[in-house]
Each structure stands twice: as structure tokens, then as C-alpha cells.
Amino acid sequence: MTAQTSTSTASTTTVSAYAAPSAKAPLERTTIPRRPVGESDVLIDIKYAGICHSDIHQARDGWGEGIFPMVPGHEIAGVVTEVGSAVTKFAVGDRVGVGCMVDSCRECDNCKAGLEQYCDQGNVQTYNALGKDGEPTYGGYSTHVVVDEAFTVRIPDALSLDVAAPLLCAGITTYSPLHRWQAGPGKKVAVVGLGGLGHMAVKIAHAMGAEVTVLSQSLRKKDDGLRLGAEHYYATSDDATFEQLAGSFDLILSTVSAPLPLDKYLGLLRPEGAFVNVGAPEEPVSLNLFSVIGGGKTLAGSMIGGIRETQEMLDFCAEHGLGSEIELISADQINEAYERVLASDVRYRFVIDAATI
């Protein structure tokens, strides 16, 4: 490892990181242990780590059951610096990424189908989880990470590592439902919210050939939305939007983490259309079931994607030149960045330069 490594023993290596010492506490510089490189592991020198809204939810215990101290970060891009003796997929020097999970049972039907995110026993999250060894997992706000090669993906050369990092969550979280519900030519897709997730949903849906509309609280980001690939942009604060667009869309992808008036949004779907949630509000939402029964509509959710599909997404983004729109920050700006995310003051993803950790 580099000079940023603090100490090393036969069992663990200590590396620099930024962690929340307790729920709602500001993140601070610290050191954390990393396990030794096992036979199927790769050691990754982290170059960039994206800041996802879910990092804030978890660091502030918004979803409950947080494990502290917590090192967030599941949008990791870096370079392999060591491989285990049984590793076959990667070599030293390869450009790689790690997303929201680092292990699963690998034996259930879902895992065998490439749906590790829905592992029957629960996947092991990249941070705020316990690994199979019973030790807490720590995420990408650090200088290095050790990950099994089975949960590591290759970042194509056509994507620079800084704009690729957010694809490991924001990219796959939006690509997966767009792919599953067949966004493409002849399909009208609405994206709710133009933030870290939403801006990638617009890019990807447009690249798939769909006609894309952004539904946002205001028209403040309209120029951005159109530049990113949307054909239309409407303000949801205007009740006339819901009257004008009634019955318009084949697919609506909600990327926001605030509770929505679902009955109003379901009214925007064509018969047998689908409303898919990828944002995860902390509060419950209400629904009149006649909103889905009438028109045979689908109300669904989607959670990231499997490892195979994540690689497919990266290859798709490389082919179409799709990287995240980022603001690169140093590690000492993380707490400020959290507040700016909550204030919707980022266009469209903060990315930490890991060299500053």
C-alpha cells in the first residue's frame, strides 16, 4: 500500500478513512482496519468515491440500526494493487469499481440468477453491515478496500474514474429498472427528480431511445434536463401539469427520497404502465388502491442491480459516453457536501478525491 497506510500486521492493515463516529455526528478523519488479501480478493487503491443520498440517510441513522463508527461510500472507483492467488478476473493495474454490496450467499436462486441484491439471506452491504466474518464493513470514504473479485467490476477505459464512480450506485440503480421495463424507442418515460439519480436516469433513458420527460418541483433545472437528454420538462408544483399529462407515460421512474402523492403520479400512466420507485423516503406513503386497479397499472420498486447487470451498465455507459455530472471535492468538504445535498445544491454528484483522505 502507499504511504497513507498507517500500520500493518499479519491479520489486518490500517488505512485512513472518514467516518461518522456516532449517529448524526459530523464525519471526521480516522483509521480503520482492512482485512488481509484472501485468495479470491483484490486490493483496490481507491481513487474516487461518490457521495450518495443514502450515505446521509445511514450516517444520520435515518433508516435505523446504524453500525458506528460508520465509513460510508458505495460508489468506489480505483485501481487494483494486489490480487489473491486464486483471482482470475483481474490483474494489478486494472481499473475497477465496487458498488453497494460486497458479498452474498451465492447459493440461493436469486444469487445464481445474477440478482445478488435480492439474496435470500441478505446481501452484505459495502458499509454499515456485518461481513461473513462478523466484522463491520467499511465503505469507500477511505484510501483502500479489499473486496472479493466476484463483487468487483471492470471500469472501461472510455470512462474516467471520477465520473465513473457514481455509476456504481446512481448508474445501476436507474439502468436496471429502465432495462427491465424496456425503455426504448416508442416508449415515453418520465423521471421524477433531477438529482444524483435522476440525471443519470435521463441520460440512460435517452441513450436507450426513449422519449424522456423530467418531472421536477420547479423549472429551475430545465436547461440542464434538456441538455442531458430530456425532450420535455414540467414542474410538479403546478397542478396543471397533472391535468395536462394525464395518461401520458409508459414508465415513471421516481428517484426522489421524499414521500410523493402517489395517486396523482399514477394518474400520469397509460393503462398497464408502471411507476417504479428507486428513491427511498424515510417516511411511509399512502395509496388508494383504485389508482393501480384502474388501468391495470403497476406500482413497483427496484434496488440497484446484480453484479452482471452492473458490468453491463458500465459497458453501456462507456459505449454511449455517459458519465456522471460531478463536483470533485476534498475529504475535508464531506460534511459541507452533505448539507448541500440536503439543500439540493449539487449538480449532480459530489465525488471525493481519495488522495485527500
mmCIF file of C-alpha atoms in Angstrom:
data_model
loop_
_atom_site.group_PDB
_atom_site.id
_atom_site.type_symbol
_atom_site.label_atom_id
_atom_site.label_comp_id
_atom_site.label_asym_id
_atom_site.label_seq_id
_atom_site.Cartn_x
_atom_site.Cartn_y
_atom_site.Cartn_z
ATOM 1 C CA MET A 1 0.000 0.000 0.000
ATOM 2 C CA THR A 2 1.005 3.653 -0.207
ATOM 3 C CA ALA A 3 2.370 5.947 2.447
ATOM 4 C CA GLN A 4 -1.220 6.651 3.507
ATOM 5 C CA THR A 5 -1.266 3.245 5.161
ATOM 6 C CA SER A 6 -0.665 3.606 8.875
ATOM 7 C CA THR A 7 0.218 0.188 10.216
ATOM 8 C CA SER A 8 0.165 -3.426 9.105
ATOM 9 C CA THR A 9 0.042 -6.764 10.921
ATOM 10 C CA ALA A 10 -0.318 -10.358 9.802
ATOM 11 C CA SER A 11 -4.080 -10.095 10.188
ATOM 12 C CA THR A 12 -5.120 -6.558 9.278
ATOM 13 C CA THR A 13 -3.913 -3.383 7.643
ATOM 14 C CA THR A 14 -4.851 0.051 8.918
ATOM 15 C CA VAL A 15 -5.807 2.723 6.393
ATOM 16 C CA SER A 16 -7.035 6.302 6.508
ATOM 17 C CA ALA A 17 -10.755 6.986 6.263
ATOM 18 C CA TYR A 18 -13.529 9.433 7.082
ATOM 19 C CA ALA A 19 -16.168 8.114 9.479
ATOM 20 C CA ALA A 20 -19.251 9.196 11.370
ATOM 21 C CA PRO A 21 -18.328 8.305 14.993
ATOM 22 C CA SER A 22 -21.994 8.219 16.002
ATOM 23 C CA ALA A 23 -25.446 8.877 14.560
ATOM 24 C CA LYS A 24 -25.802 12.409 13.209
ATOM 25 C CA ALA A 25 -22.232 13.318 14.208
ATOM 26 C CA PRO A 26 -20.039 15.097 11.652
ATOM 27 C CA LEU A 27 -17.683 12.833 9.755
ATOM 28 C CA GLU A 28 -14.058 13.011 10.820
ATOM 29 C CA ARG A 29 -10.717 11.636 9.716
ATOM 30 C CA THR A 30 -9.772 8.357 11.354
ATOM 31 C CA THR A 31 -8.186 4.996 10.615
ATOM 32 C CA ILE A 32 -9.907 1.667 10.010
ATOM 33 C CA PRO A 33 -8.795 -1.957 9.651
ATOM 34 C CA ARG A 34 -8.822 -3.739 6.314
ATOM 35 C CA ARG A 35 -8.615 -7.498 6.152
ATOM 36 C CA PRO A 36 -5.623 -9.194 4.512
ATOM 37 C CA VAL A 37 -5.978 -10.064 0.838
ATOM 38 C CA GLY A 38 -7.517 -13.532 0.637
ATOM 39 C CA GLU A 39 -7.077 -15.932 -2.245
ATOM 40 C CA SER A 40 -10.143 -14.596 -4.109
ATOM 41 C CA ASP A 41 -9.705 -10.935 -3.096
ATOM 42 C CA VAL A 42 -8.388 -7.835 -4.797
ATOM 43 C CA LEU A 43 -6.849 -4.885 -3.001
ATOM 44 C CA ILE A 44 -8.072 -1.614 -4.502
ATOM 45 C CA ASP A 45 -6.308 1.713 -4.225
ATOM 46 C CA ILE A 46 -9.383 3.945 -4.132
ATOM 47 C CA LYS A 47 -9.104 6.975 -6.383
ATOM 48 C CA TYR A 48 -12.632 8.390 -6.122
ATOM 49 C CA ALA A 49 -15.751 7.814 -4.036
ATOM 50 C CA GLY A 50 -19.159 9.284 -4.796
ATOM 51 C CA ILE A 51 -21.492 10.705 -2.158
ATOM 52 C CA CYS A 52 -24.957 9.170 -2.382
ATOM 53 C CA HIS A 53 -28.022 10.487 -0.551
ATOM 54 C CA SER A 54 -28.252 7.080 1.112
ATOM 55 C CA ASP A 55 -24.885 7.795 2.749
ATOM 56 C CA ILE A 56 -26.559 10.684 4.554
ATOM 57 C CA HIS A 57 -29.620 8.613 5.495
ATOM 58 C CA GLN A 58 -27.400 5.993 7.075
ATOM 59 C CA ALA A 59 -24.765 8.237 8.665
ATOM 60 C CA ARG A 60 -27.606 10.112 10.341
ATOM 61 C CA ASP A 61 -29.435 6.897 11.250
ATOM 62 C CA GLY A 62 -32.457 7.878 9.171
ATOM 63 C CA TRP A 63 -33.139 4.250 8.261
ATOM 64 C CA GLY A 64 -32.275 2.930 11.735
ATOM 65 C CA GLU A 65 -29.902 0.254 13.022
ATOM 66 C CA GLY A 66 -26.707 2.018 12.049
ATOM 67 C CA ILE A 67 -23.359 0.482 12.949
ATOM 68 C CA PHE A 68 -20.960 3.108 14.284
ATOM 69 C CA PRO A 69 -18.319 4.260 13.687
ATOM 70 C CA MET A 70 -19.549 4.242 10.077
ATOM 71 C CA VAL A 71 -17.440 4.801 6.970
ATOM 72 C CA PRO A 72 -19.961 5.479 4.175
ATOM 73 C CA GLY A 73 -19.377 5.174 0.459
ATOM 74 C CA HIS A 74 -20.615 2.625 -2.082
ATOM 75 C CA GLU A 75 -19.596 4.378 -5.287
ATOM 76 C CA ILE A 76 -15.964 3.326 -5.455
ATOM 77 C CA ALA A 77 -13.560 3.652 -8.382
ATOM 78 C CA GLY A 78 -9.909 2.730 -8.170
ATOM 79 C CA VAL A 79 -7.010 0.603 -9.329
ATOM 80 C CA VAL A 80 -6.070 -2.946 -8.344
ATOM 81 C CA THR A 81 -2.749 -3.042 -6.475
ATOM 82 C CA GLU A 82 -2.731 -6.664 -5.286
ATOM 83 C CA VAL A 83 -4.602 -9.865 -6.180
ATOM 84 C CA GLY A 84 -5.128 -13.109 -4.310
ATOM 85 C CA SER A 85 -3.663 -16.387 -5.523
ATOM 86 C CA ALA A 86 -6.968 -17.641 -6.972
ATOM 87 C CA VAL A 87 -8.060 -14.414 -8.680
ATOM 88 C CA THR A 88 -8.721 -14.834 -12.413
ATOM 89 C CA LYS A 89 -10.799 -11.777 -13.399
ATOM 90 C CA PHE A 90 -8.354 -9.008 -12.521
ATOM 91 C CA ALA A 91 -4.679 -8.129 -12.524
ATOM 92 C CA VAL A 92 -2.617 -5.446 -10.852
ATOM 93 C CA GLY A 93 -3.212 -2.145 -12.615
ATOM 94 C CA ASP A 94 -6.800 -2.869 -13.683
ATOM 95 C CA ARG A 95 -9.359 -0.079 -13.329
ATOM 96 C CA VAL A 96 -12.210 -1.369 -11.173
ATOM 97 C CA GLY A 97 -15.304 -0.378 -9.257
ATOM 98 C CA VAL A 98 -17.238 -1.510 -6.212
ATOM 99 C CA GLY A 99 -20.902 -0.726 -5.678
ATOM 100 C CA CYS A 100 -23.444 -1.223 -2.929
ATOM 101 C CA MET A 101 -22.637 -4.801 -1.943
ATOM 102 C CA VAL A 102 -19.534 -6.864 -1.344
ATOM 103 C CA ASP A 103 -20.913 -10.356 -0.755
ATOM 104 C CA SER A 104 -23.995 -12.577 -0.712
ATOM 105 C CA CYS A 105 -24.779 -16.231 -0.013
ATOM 106 C CA ARG A 106 -24.045 -17.057 -3.695
ATOM 107 C CA GLU A 107 -26.162 -20.209 -3.378
ATOM 108 C CA CYS A 108 -29.827 -19.141 -3.436
ATOM 109 C CA ASP A 109 -31.856 -18.945 -6.638
ATOM 110 C CA ASN A 110 -31.558 -15.154 -6.759
ATOM 111 C CA CYS A 111 -27.779 -15.191 -6.442
ATOM 112 C CA LYS A 112 -27.473 -17.884 -9.089
ATOM 113 C CA ALA A 113 -29.684 -15.787 -11.383
ATOM 114 C CA GLY A 114 -27.388 -12.776 -11.035
ATOM 115 C CA LEU A 115 -29.732 -10.994 -8.623
ATOM 116 C CA GLU A 116 -27.360 -10.863 -5.675
ATOM 117 C CA GLN A 117 -29.058 -7.692 -4.451
ATOM 118 C CA TYR A 118 -32.088 -9.830 -3.596
ATOM 119 C CA CYS A 119 -30.119 -12.636 -1.908
ATOM 120 C CA ASP A 120 -32.437 -14.765 0.223
ATOM 121 C CA GLN A 121 -30.069 -14.422 3.157
ATOM 122 C CA GLY A 122 -29.485 -10.739 2.527
ATOM 123 C CA ASN A 123 -26.509 -9.348 0.657
ATOM 124 C CA VAL A 124 -23.569 -7.889 2.568
ATOM 125 C CA GLN A 125 -23.595 -4.137 2.073
ATOM 126 C CA THR A 126 -20.373 -2.296 1.307
ATOM 127 C CA TYR A 127 -20.729 -0.395 4.574
ATOM 128 C CA ASN A 128 -22.982 -0.372 7.642
ATOM 129 C CA ALA A 129 -23.201 -4.154 7.609
ATOM 130 C CA LEU A 130 -21.526 -7.205 9.077
ATOM 131 C CA GLY A 131 -19.428 -9.408 6.817
ATOM 132 C CA LYS A 132 -19.453 -13.184 6.972
ATOM 133 C CA ASP A 133 -16.579 -12.889 9.446
ATOM 134 C CA GLY A 134 -18.836 -10.925 11.783
ATOM 135 C CA GLU A 135 -16.782 -7.757 11.393
ATOM 136 C CA PRO A 136 -18.292 -4.415 10.300
ATOM 137 C CA THR A 137 -17.879 -3.420 6.679
ATOM 138 C CA TYR A 138 -16.436 -0.006 5.908
ATOM 139 C CA GLY A 139 -17.078 1.869 2.694
ATOM 140 C CA GLY A 140 -15.347 3.988 0.124
ATOM 141 C CA TYR A 141 -14.535 7.123 2.091
ATOM 142 C CA SER A 142 -11.108 5.558 2.598
ATOM 143 C CA THR A 143 -7.829 5.050 0.797
ATOM 144 C CA HIS A 144 -8.083 1.298 0.182
ATOM 145 C CA VAL A 145 -10.577 -1.544 0.255
ATOM 146 C CA VAL A 146 -10.297 -5.331 -0.017
ATOM 147 C CA VAL A 147 -13.115 -6.956 -2.000
ATOM 148 C CA ASP A 148 -13.811 -10.414 -3.373
ATOM 149 C CA GLU A 149 -13.292 -10.425 -7.134
ATOM 150 C CA ALA A 150 -16.857 -11.731 -7.572
ATOM 151 C CA PHE A 151 -18.183 -8.387 -6.326
ATOM 152 C CA THR A 152 -15.744 -6.223 -8.252
ATOM 153 C CA VAL A 153 -16.472 -4.836 -11.725
ATOM 154 C CA ARG A 154 -14.246 -3.537 -14.500
ATOM 155 C CA ILE A 155 -14.417 0.135 -15.429
ATOM 156 C CA PRO A 156 -13.955 0.506 -19.200
ATOM 157 C CA ASP A 157 -11.101 2.684 -20.397
ATOM 158 C CA ALA A 158 -13.573 5.018 -22.106
ATOM 159 C CA LEU A 159 -14.822 6.200 -18.693
ATOM 160 C CA SER A 160 -12.641 8.368 -16.496
ATOM 161 C CA LEU A 161 -12.623 7.104 -12.920
ATOM 162 C CA ASP A 162 -14.035 10.269 -11.353
ATOM 163 C CA VAL A 163 -17.226 10.353 -13.459
ATOM 164 C CA ALA A 164 -17.498 6.556 -13.322
ATOM 165 C CA ALA A 165 -17.608 6.340 -9.521
ATOM 166 C CA PRO A 166 -21.265 7.443 -9.169
ATOM 167 C CA LEU A 167 -22.307 4.894 -11.784
ATOM 168 C CA LEU A 168 -21.691 2.161 -9.190
ATOM 169 C CA CYS A 169 -24.903 3.258 -7.449
ATOM 170 C CA ALA A 170 -26.675 6.034 -9.359
ATOM 171 C CA GLY A 171 -25.955 4.392 -12.703
ATOM 172 C CA ILE A 172 -27.054 0.856 -11.905
ATOM 173 C CA THR A 173 -29.989 1.989 -9.749
ATOM 174 C CA THR A 174 -31.520 3.723 -12.751
ATOM 175 C CA TYR A 175 -30.255 1.465 -15.539
ATOM 176 C CA SER A 176 -31.753 -1.685 -14.004
ATOM 177 C CA PRO A 177 -35.429 -0.614 -13.959
ATOM 178 C CA LEU A 178 -35.120 1.177 -17.298
ATOM 179 C CA HIS A 179 -33.771 -2.046 -18.785
ATOM 180 C CA ARG A 180 -36.316 -4.260 -17.009
ATOM 181 C CA TRP A 181 -39.304 -2.169 -18.138
ATOM 182 C CA GLN A 182 -37.876 -1.899 -21.646
ATOM 183 C CA ALA A 183 -37.327 1.811 -22.017
ATOM 184 C CA GLY A 184 -36.545 2.368 -25.661
ATOM 185 C CA PRO A 185 -37.880 3.639 -28.979
ATOM 186 C CA GLY A 186 -41.608 4.269 -28.876
ATOM 187 C CA LYS A 187 -41.707 4.428 -25.074
ATOM 188 C CA LYS A 188 -42.497 7.562 -23.085
ATOM 189 C CA VAL A 189 -40.520 7.682 -19.839
ATOM 190 C CA ALA A 190 -40.856 10.242 -17.050
ATOM 191 C CA VAL A 191 -38.119 10.768 -14.490
ATOM 192 C CA VAL A 192 -39.213 12.260 -11.181
ATOM 193 C CA GLY A 193 -36.452 14.436 -9.755
ATOM 194 C CA LEU A 194 -33.283 15.698 -11.431
ATOM 195 C CA GLY A 195 -30.637 14.923 -8.839
ATOM 196 C CA GLY A 196 -27.846 12.407 -8.450
ATOM 197 C CA LEU A 197 -30.053 9.527 -9.573
ATOM 198 C CA GLY A 198 -32.387 11.458 -11.822
ATOM 199 C CA HIS A 199 -29.741 13.000 -14.035
ATOM 200 C CA MET A 200 -28.343 9.544 -14.796
ATOM 201 C CA ALA A 201 -31.859 8.207 -15.445
ATOM 202 C CA VAL A 202 -32.362 10.942 -18.049
ATOM 203 C CA LYS A 203 -29.037 10.200 -19.734
ATOM 204 C CA ILE A 204 -29.566 6.445 -19.796
ATOM 205 C CA ALA A 205 -33.219 6.513 -20.885
ATOM 206 C CA HIS A 206 -32.346 8.924 -23.702
ATOM 207 C CA ALA A 207 -29.461 6.699 -24.816
ATOM 208 C CA MET A 208 -31.865 3.737 -24.853
ATOM 209 C CA GLY A 209 -34.028 5.640 -27.324
ATOM 210 C CA ALA A 210 -36.993 6.574 -25.118
ATOM 211 C CA GLU A 211 -38.793 9.906 -25.185
ATOM 212 C CA VAL A 212 -37.861 11.396 -21.814
ATOM 213 C CA THR A 213 -39.732 13.879 -19.643
ATOM 214 C CA VAL A 214 -38.449 15.290 -16.359
ATOM 215 C CA LEU A 215 -40.951 15.949 -13.572
ATOM 216 C CA SER A 216 -39.374 18.271 -11.019
ATOM 217 C CA GLN A 217 -40.715 20.550 -8.303
ATOM 218 C CA SER A 218 -39.758 23.621 -10.296
ATOM 219 C CA LEU A 219 -38.331 24.614 -13.664
ATOM 220 C CA ARG A 220 -35.047 25.703 -12.060
ATOM 221 C CA LYS A 221 -33.043 22.911 -13.715
ATOM 222 C CA LYS A 222 -34.951 22.830 -17.011
ATOM 223 C CA ASP A 223 -31.974 23.820 -19.145
ATOM 224 C CA ASP A 224 -29.903 21.067 -17.573
ATOM 225 C CA GLY A 225 -32.626 18.494 -18.074
ATOM 226 C CA LEU A 226 -32.925 19.286 -21.765
ATOM 227 C CA ARG A 227 -29.140 19.290 -22.161
ATOM 228 C CA LEU A 228 -28.892 15.866 -20.530
ATOM 229 C CA GLY A 229 -31.374 14.339 -22.970
ATOM 230 C CA ALA A 230 -34.925 15.114 -21.867
ATOM 231 C CA GLU A 231 -37.377 16.278 -24.538
ATOM 232 C CA HIS A 232 -39.803 17.779 -22.031
ATOM 233 C CA TYR A 233 -39.637 19.294 -18.534
ATOM 234 C CA TYR A 234 -42.555 20.065 -16.229
ATOM 235 C CA ALA A 235 -42.972 21.495 -12.737
ATOM 236 C CA THR A 236 -44.907 19.237 -10.356
ATOM 237 C CA SER A 237 -45.686 22.235 -8.139
ATOM 238 C CA ASP A 238 -48.126 23.282 -10.872
ATOM 239 C CA ASP A 239 -51.361 21.282 -10.611
ATOM 240 C CA ALA A 240 -51.930 21.880 -14.317
ATOM 241 C CA THR A 241 -49.022 19.502 -15.013
ATOM 242 C CA PHE A 242 -51.033 16.547 -13.717
ATOM 243 C CA GLU A 243 -54.038 17.511 -15.817
ATOM 244 C CA GLN A 244 -52.009 18.130 -18.972
ATOM 245 C CA LEU A 245 -50.001 14.888 -18.711
ATOM 246 C CA ALA A 246 -52.737 12.537 -17.508
ATOM 247 C CA GLY A 247 -52.370 9.108 -19.115
ATOM 248 C CA SER A 248 -49.134 10.033 -20.910
ATOM 249 C CA PHE A 249 -46.380 7.668 -19.787
ATOM 250 C CA ASP A 250 -45.445 4.035 -20.202
ATOM 251 C CA LEU A 251 -42.968 4.241 -17.336
ATOM 252 C CA ILE A 252 -42.364 6.676 -14.500
ATOM 253 C CA LEU A 253 -39.137 6.330 -12.539
ATOM 254 C CA SER A 254 -39.172 8.104 -9.180
ATOM 255 C CA THR A 255 -35.691 8.969 -7.960
ATOM 256 C CA VAL A 256 -36.647 11.230 -5.057
ATOM 257 C CA SER A 257 -36.266 10.334 -1.394
ATOM 258 C CA ALA A 258 -39.305 12.295 -0.221
ATOM 259 C CA PRO A 259 -42.829 10.843 0.027
ATOM 260 C CA LEU A 260 -44.949 11.629 -3.036
ATOM 261 C CA PRO A 261 -48.718 11.830 -3.584
ATOM 262 C CA LEU A 262 -48.723 8.515 -5.418
ATOM 263 C CA ASP A 263 -52.332 8.691 -6.584
ATOM 264 C CA LYS A 264 -51.587 11.873 -8.552
ATOM 265 C CA TYR A 265 -48.498 10.368 -10.157
ATOM 266 C CA LEU A 266 -50.203 7.082 -11.011
ATOM 267 C CA GLY A 267 -52.738 9.152 -12.911
ATOM 268 C CA LEU A 268 -49.977 10.091 -15.334
ATOM 269 C CA LEU A 269 -49.558 6.496 -16.507
ATOM 270 C CA ARG A 270 -51.089 4.911 -19.557
ATOM 271 C CA PRO A 271 -53.076 1.697 -18.992
ATOM 272 C CA GLU A 272 -50.684 -1.070 -17.878
ATOM 273 C CA GLY A 273 -47.938 1.476 -17.288
ATOM 274 C CA ALA A 274 -45.506 1.187 -14.390
ATOM 275 C CA PHE A 275 -44.457 3.554 -11.638
ATOM 276 C CA VAL A 276 -41.113 2.401 -10.228
ATOM 277 C CA ASN A 277 -39.538 3.703 -7.043
ATOM 278 C CA VAL A 278 -35.784 3.792 -6.625
ATOM 279 C CA GLY A 279 -35.750 6.641 -4.098
ATOM 280 C CA ALA A 280 -36.323 5.508 -0.504
ATOM 281 C CA PRO A 281 -38.151 8.020 1.721
ATOM 282 C CA GLU A 282 -37.721 7.662 5.464
ATOM 283 C CA GLU A 283 -41.479 8.226 5.904
ATOM 284 C CA PRO A 284 -44.296 5.866 4.847
ATOM 285 C CA VAL A 285 -46.509 6.773 1.909
ATOM 286 C CA SER A 286 -50.253 6.328 1.387
ATOM 287 C CA LEU A 287 -52.094 4.932 -1.599
ATOM 288 C CA ASN A 288 -55.654 4.436 -2.816
ATOM 289 C CA LEU A 289 -55.521 1.025 -4.489
ATOM 290 C CA PHE A 290 -58.037 2.105 -7.116
ATOM 291 C CA SER A 291 -55.152 4.147 -8.539
ATOM 292 C CA VAL A 292 -53.462 0.931 -9.625
ATOM 293 C CA ILE A 293 -56.552 -1.200 -10.220
ATOM 294 C CA GLY A 294 -57.950 1.326 -12.663
ATOM 295 C CA GLY A 295 -55.872 0.887 -15.796
ATOM 296 C CA GLY A 296 -54.120 -2.238 -14.569
ATOM 297 C CA LYS A 297 -51.110 -0.208 -13.511
ATOM 298 C CA THR A 298 -48.014 -1.419 -11.701
ATOM 299 C CA LEU A 299 -46.511 0.171 -8.605
ATOM 300 C CA ALA A 300 -43.052 -1.286 -8.206
ATOM 301 C CA GLY A 301 -39.652 -0.858 -6.633
ATOM 302 C CA SER A 302 -36.139 -1.632 -7.768
ATOM 303 C CA MET A 303 -32.908 -1.936 -5.784
ATOM 304 C CA ILE A 304 -29.561 -1.382 -7.509
ATOM 305 C CA GLY A 305 -28.755 -4.383 -9.737
ATOM 306 C CA GLY A 306 -26.755 -7.578 -9.752
ATOM 307 C CA ILE A 307 -23.037 -7.734 -10.476
ATOM 308 C CA ARG A 308 -23.537 -8.967 -14.048
ATOM 309 C CA GLU A 309 -26.003 -6.177 -14.788
ATOM 310 C CA THR A 310 -23.713 -3.615 -13.163
ATOM 311 C CA GLN A 311 -20.968 -4.585 -15.593
ATOM 312 C CA GLU A 312 -23.488 -4.402 -18.426
ATOM 313 C CA MET A 313 -24.424 -0.890 -17.298
ATOM 314 C CA LEU A 314 -20.799 0.254 -17.213
ATOM 315 C CA ASP A 315 -20.225 -1.116 -20.710
ATOM 316 C CA PHE A 316 -23.404 0.620 -21.928
ATOM 317 C CA CYS A 317 -22.330 3.925 -20.403
ATOM 318 C CA ALA A 318 -18.874 3.619 -21.934
ATOM 319 C CA GLU A 319 -20.357 2.862 -25.357
ATOM 320 C CA HIS A 320 -22.614 5.914 -25.177
ATOM 321 C CA GLY A 321 -20.187 8.253 -23.414
ATOM 322 C CA LEU A 322 -22.290 8.535 -20.277
ATOM 323 C CA GLY A 323 -20.531 9.638 -17.132
ATOM 324 C CA SER A 324 -21.982 11.316 -14.090
ATOM 325 C CA GLU A 325 -22.039 15.105 -13.844
ATOM 326 C CA ILE A 326 -19.794 15.669 -10.834
ATOM 327 C CA GLU A 327 -18.346 18.224 -8.460
ATOM 328 C CA LEU A 328 -14.984 16.975 -7.223
ATOM 329 C CA ILE A 329 -14.280 17.739 -3.558
ATOM 330 C CA SER A 330 -11.593 17.075 -0.985
ATOM 331 C CA ALA A 331 -12.334 14.894 2.023
ATOM 332 C CA ASP A 332 -12.473 17.844 4.404
ATOM 333 C CA GLN A 333 -15.511 19.107 2.470
ATOM 334 C CA ILE A 334 -17.650 15.994 3.122
ATOM 335 C CA ASN A 335 -19.772 17.498 5.899
ATOM 336 C CA GLU A 336 -20.409 20.619 3.844
ATOM 337 C CA ALA A 337 -21.311 18.424 0.879
ATOM 338 C CA TYR A 338 -23.875 16.548 2.983
ATOM 339 C CA GLU A 339 -25.648 19.804 3.806
ATOM 340 C CA ARG A 340 -25.558 20.860 0.172
ATOM 341 C CA VAL A 341 -27.076 17.534 -0.927
ATOM 342 C CA LEU A 342 -29.931 18.057 1.517
ATOM 343 C CA ALA A 343 -30.405 21.555 0.097
ATOM 344 C CA SER A 344 -30.368 20.187 -3.488
ATOM 345 C CA ASP A 345 -27.283 22.320 -4.096
ATOM 346 C CA VAL A 346 -25.241 19.961 -6.238
ATOM 347 C CA ARG A 347 -25.176 19.294 -9.969
ATOM 348 C CA TYR A 348 -25.247 16.402 -9.796
ATOM 349 C CA ARG A 349 -22.977 14.205 -7.712
ATOM 350 C CA PHE A 350 -20.255 15.036 -5.239
ATOM 351 C CA VAL A 351 -17.179 12.871 -5.693
ATOM 352 C CA ILE A 352 -14.401 12.677 -3.112
ATOM 353 C CA ASP A 353 -10.815 12.730 -4.294
ATOM 354 C CA ALA A 354 -9.465 9.870 -2.180
ATOM 355 C CA ALA A 355 -5.947 11.291 -2.384
ATOM 356 C CA THR A 356 -7.133 13.922 0.135
ATOM 357 C CA ILE A 357 -8.268 11.409 2.775
#
